Amino acid sequence: MHQRQKPSAPGHRSNLAADGGALSMSHNDSRSFFNFSQLVLSAGQIKPSPALKHSKITYFEVEILDVQSKKQICIVDKVPPASTLLDVKHKFHKACPQWYPSRVGLQLERNGPFLKDSVNIQSLAVSSIITLYFTDLGQQVGWTTFFLTEYTGPLLIYLLFYIRLSTIYDQVESRKNFRHPVVHLACFCHCLHYIRHLLETLFVHKFSEGHTPLKNMIKGCVFYWGFTSWIAYYINHPRYTPPSFGHRQVSYAALAFLMCEAGNHFINVALAHQTNSGNKTCFPSPTYNPFTWLFLLVSCPNYTYEAGSWISFTVMTQTLPVGIFAFLMVIQMSLWAKKKHQLYLKRFYPEVRRKAAMIPVIF
C-alpha cells in the first residue's frame, strides 16, 4: 500500500509562508497604487500654485491748480484708470460746489487747449499724480437752449410789429394806409425761416458735448433780436413802399427764398444723417435730391443756402435794414465756412481740395 507522503514540516512550511507573504505584499502594493492613481484621477490635472494677485488697484491723484496763480485748489484722489475727465469734474464739483462741471475748464498746460469731457484720465497720466489747470468758464448754457432762445425771439418780435401795436405805430395812420401784399408775404417768409430753425434744433441737429458761455447767448440774442426789430419796424410801417419792379421782383425773390430754405433744410438733414449713421470716413456726397447737388461745388452748402435766403429776402422787401443784416450774415457765415473748410481739408483732402468753402467757383 502506498503511504501518503507527509511534507517535511519546518522547511516546506517556511517556503509556503514565504511565498504566501510575497503574494500578500504584492497584492497590497498593487491595491495601494490603484487607490493612489484613483485619487490623482479624481483630483484632476495637477495645477501649479496660482501666482498671488495684486489686491491693490492703482488709482490716480489729480491735482488741480489755478491757471493764473498756480495755487492748488484741491486734490481729487482715488480716481480709477477708466475714469473720464467728466468724472473728475463731478468729483471736483463735490469738493468745490460753486463750480459745476459745465463751468469747469481743465488744461494740461496753462496755455494749452481745454480738454474734452470724454478724455480718458489714464491717457493723461505720466505718473500716479496728474496736474491740471483750472479755468472758470463762467455761467454756461446748453446748445439747445442757446439756439431755441436765439430763434424764438425773432419769431415773436416780428409778429408784434406785424399786428401793428398801438405802442409802436400810429393807429390812425395804420388804418388809413393799405398794406401791400409783400408785407404779408414777408411775414410768412420770415416766420417760416425761424420756425424751420426751431424745428431743426429740436429734431434734426445733434449737438456735440459741452456748453457755451451765457454771454455768447446774450450777444446772439442782442444781434438777432435787435435786427429783427429794425427790419420788422420798416417792413410793417404804414408808410412802407413796395419794391421798384413790383410783382415780378417780389415773385422771383420769394421763389428764390423758398428754394434756399428747402435746400438748407435738406443739407442739414443730410449732415445729420451722416452723423447718426457714424459714417465719418468720407465727405458727404450728393444724393438723388437736387438740393444736395451743391455738395459738388462747395464744402458748406448750408451756409450758401442761408446766405441766399437773406439775399432773396432783401430783394423781395427792398429795405435797407434787411440789406445790412444780409451783408453781415454773409460775412459771418463766410468766416464759419472758411474755418470748417480747413477742418474738412485735414480730414477729407481728396474730396474737398477742389471745392470752394461757401460761394461756388471762388476757390
PDB file of N, CA, C and O in Angstrom, residues 300 303 327-343 357-359:
ATOM      1  N   CYS A 300     -19.553 123.697 -47.702  1.00  0.00           N
ATOM      2  CA  CYS A 300     -20.533 124.115 -46.690  1.00  0.00           C
ATOM      3  C   CYS A 300     -21.785 124.669 -47.378  1.00  0.00           C
ATOM      4  O   CYS A 300     -22.054 125.883 -47.306  1.00  0.00           O
ATOM      5  N   TYR A 303     -24.430 126.985 -45.488  1.00  0.00           N
ATOM      6  CA  TYR A 303     -24.186 128.421 -45.386  1.00  0.00           C
ATOM      7  C   TYR A 303     -24.504 129.127 -46.706  1.00  0.00           C
ATOM      8  O   TYR A 303     -24.953 130.283 -46.703  1.00  0.00           O
ATOM      9  N   PHE A 327     -25.849 141.490 -45.385  1.00  0.00           N
ATOM     10  CA  PHE A 327     -24.414 141.700 -45.598  1.00  0.00           C
ATOM     11  C   PHE A 327     -23.603 141.174 -44.419  1.00  0.00           C
ATOM     12  O   PHE A 327     -22.584 140.481 -44.604  1.00  0.00           O
ATOM     13  N   LEU A 328     -24.026 141.470 -43.218  1.00  0.00           N
ATOM     14  CA  LEU A 328     -23.309 140.988 -42.021  1.00  0.00           C
ATOM     15  C   LEU A 328     -23.396 139.474 -41.896  1.00  0.00           C
ATOM     16  O   LEU A 328     -22.428 138.818 -41.487  1.00  0.00           O
ATOM     17  N   MET A 329     -24.548 138.909 -42.255  1.00  0.00           N
ATOM     18  CA  MET A 329     -24.698 137.451 -42.183  1.00  0.00           C
ATOM     19  C   MET A 329     -23.790 136.749 -43.190  1.00  0.00           C
ATOM     20  O   MET A 329     -23.208 135.696 -42.892  1.00  0.00           O
ATOM     21  N   VAL A 330     -23.654 137.316 -44.388  1.00  0.00           N
ATOM     22  CA  VAL A 330     -22.777 136.716 -45.392  1.00  0.00           C
ATOM     23  C   VAL A 330     -21.325 136.728 -44.902  1.00  0.00           C
ATOM     24  O   VAL A 330     -20.588 135.745 -45.059  1.00  0.00           O
ATOM     25  N   ILE A 331     -20.903 137.838 -44.299  1.00  0.00           N
ATOM     26  CA  ILE A 331     -19.531 137.907 -43.781  1.00  0.00           C
ATOM     27  C   ILE A 331     -19.326 136.876 -42.669  1.00  0.00           C
ATOM     28  O   ILE A 331     -18.332 136.142 -42.651  1.00  0.00           O
ATOM     29  N   GLN A 332     -20.270 136.811 -41.741  1.00  0.00           N
ATOM     30  CA  GLN A 332     -20.132 135.877 -40.625  1.00  0.00           C
ATOM     31  C   GLN A 332     -20.119 134.427 -41.106  1.00  0.00           C
ATOM     32  O   GLN A 332     -19.296 133.618 -40.669  1.00  0.00           O
ATOM     33  N   MET A 333     -21.023 134.095 -42.000  1.00  0.00           N
ATOM     34  CA  MET A 333     -21.073 132.712 -42.489  1.00  0.00           C
ATOM     35  C   MET A 333     -19.862 132.373 -43.365  1.00  0.00           C
ATOM     36  O   MET A 333     -19.435 131.216 -43.416  1.00  0.00           O
ATOM     37  N   SER A 334     -19.287 133.371 -44.020  1.00  0.00           N
ATOM     38  CA  SER A 334     -18.064 133.126 -44.771  1.00  0.00           C
ATOM     39  C   SER A 334     -16.924 132.739 -43.833  1.00  0.00           C
ATOM     40  O   SER A 334     -16.122 131.843 -44.140  1.00  0.00           O
ATOM     41  N   LEU A 335     -16.846 133.397 -42.682  1.00  0.00           N
ATOM     42  CA  LEU A 335     -15.819 133.055 -41.694  1.00  0.00           C
ATOM     43  C   LEU A 335     -16.047 131.659 -41.133  1.00  0.00           C
ATOM     44  O   LEU A 335     -15.095 130.879 -40.972  1.00  0.00           O
ATOM     45  N   TRP A 336     -17.321 131.334 -40.832  1.00  0.00           N
ATOM     46  CA  TRP A 336     -17.619 129.983 -40.343  1.00  0.00           C
ATOM     47  C   TRP A 336     -17.294 128.933 -41.404  1.00  0.00           C
ATOM     48  O   TRP A 336     -16.720 127.883 -41.088  1.00  0.00           O
ATOM     49  N   ALA A 337     -17.655 129.216 -42.649  1.00  0.00           N
ATOM     50  CA  ALA A 337     -17.407 128.254 -43.729  1.00  0.00           C
ATOM     51  C   ALA A 337     -15.907 128.059 -43.956  1.00  0.00           C
ATOM     52  O   ALA A 337     -15.448 126.934 -44.196  1.00  0.00           O
ATOM     53  N   LYS A 338     -15.137 129.136 -43.878  1.00  0.00           N
ATOM     54  CA  LYS A 338     -13.695 129.026 -44.069  1.00  0.00           C
ATOM     55  C   LYS A 338     -13.074 128.156 -42.976  1.00  0.00           C
ATOM     56  O   LYS A 338     -12.206 127.315 -43.254  1.00  0.00           O
ATOM     57  N   LYS A 339     -13.500 128.364 -41.748  1.00  0.00           N
ATOM     58  CA  LYS A 339     -12.964 127.574 -40.637  1.00  0.00           C
ATOM     59  C   LYS A 339     -13.334 126.094 -40.786  1.00  0.00           C
ATOM     60  O   LYS A 339     -12.493 125.207 -40.594  1.00  0.00           O
ATOM     61  N   LYS A 340     -14.570 125.829 -41.162  1.00  0.00           N
ATOM     62  CA  LYS A 340     -14.999 124.442 -41.335  1.00  0.00           C
ATOM     63  C   LYS A 340     -14.327 123.814 -42.553  1.00  0.00           C
ATOM     64  O   LYS A 340     -14.023 122.610 -42.554  1.00  0.00           O
ATOM     65  N   HIS A 341     -14.098 124.606 -43.586  1.00  0.00           N
ATOM     66  CA  HIS A 341     -13.439 124.094 -44.792  1.00  0.00           C
ATOM     67  C   HIS A 341     -12.014 123.634 -44.470  1.00  0.00           C
ATOM     68  O   HIS A 341     -11.545 122.616 -45.021  1.00  0.00           O
ATOM     69  N   GLN A 342     -11.323 124.359 -43.594  1.00  0.00           N
ATOM     70  CA  GLN A 342      -9.975 123.952 -43.194  1.00  0.00           C
ATOM     71  C   GLN A 342     -10.001 122.607 -42.460  1.00  0.00           C
ATOM     72  O   GLN A 342      -9.113 121.761 -42.653  1.00  0.00           O
ATOM     73  N   LEU A 343     -11.021 122.397 -41.642  1.00  0.00           N
ATOM     74  CA  LEU A 343     -11.148 121.102 -40.963  1.00  0.00           C
ATOM     75  C   LEU A 343     -11.444 119.990 -41.958  1.00  0.00           C
ATOM     76  O   LEU A 343     -10.904 118.879 -41.846  1.00  0.00           O
ATOM     77  N   ALA A 357     -15.353 127.018 -50.276  1.00  0.00           N
ATOM     78  CA  ALA A 357     -15.872 126.907 -48.919  1.00  0.00           C
ATOM     79  C   ALA A 357     -17.374 127.172 -48.878  1.00  0.00           C
ATOM     80  O   ALA A 357     -18.147 126.359 -48.369  1.00  0.00           O
ATOM     81  N   MET A 358     -17.818 128.307 -49.465  1.00  0.00           N
ATOM     82  CA  MET A 358     -19.233 128.658 -49.394  1.00  0.00           C
ATOM     83  C   MET A 358     -19.799 129.153 -50.725  1.00  0.00           C
ATOM     84  O   MET A 358     -20.903 128.781 -51.118  1.00  0.00           O
ATOM     85  N   ILE A 359     -19.030 129.951 -51.435  1.00  0.00           N
ATOM     86  CA  ILE A 359     -19.512 130.534 -52.696  1.00  0.00           C
ATOM     87  C   ILE A 359     -18.956 129.725 -53.860  1.00  0.00           C
ATOM     88  O   ILE A 359     -17.727 129.581 -53.988  1.00  0.00           O
TER      89      ILE A 359
END
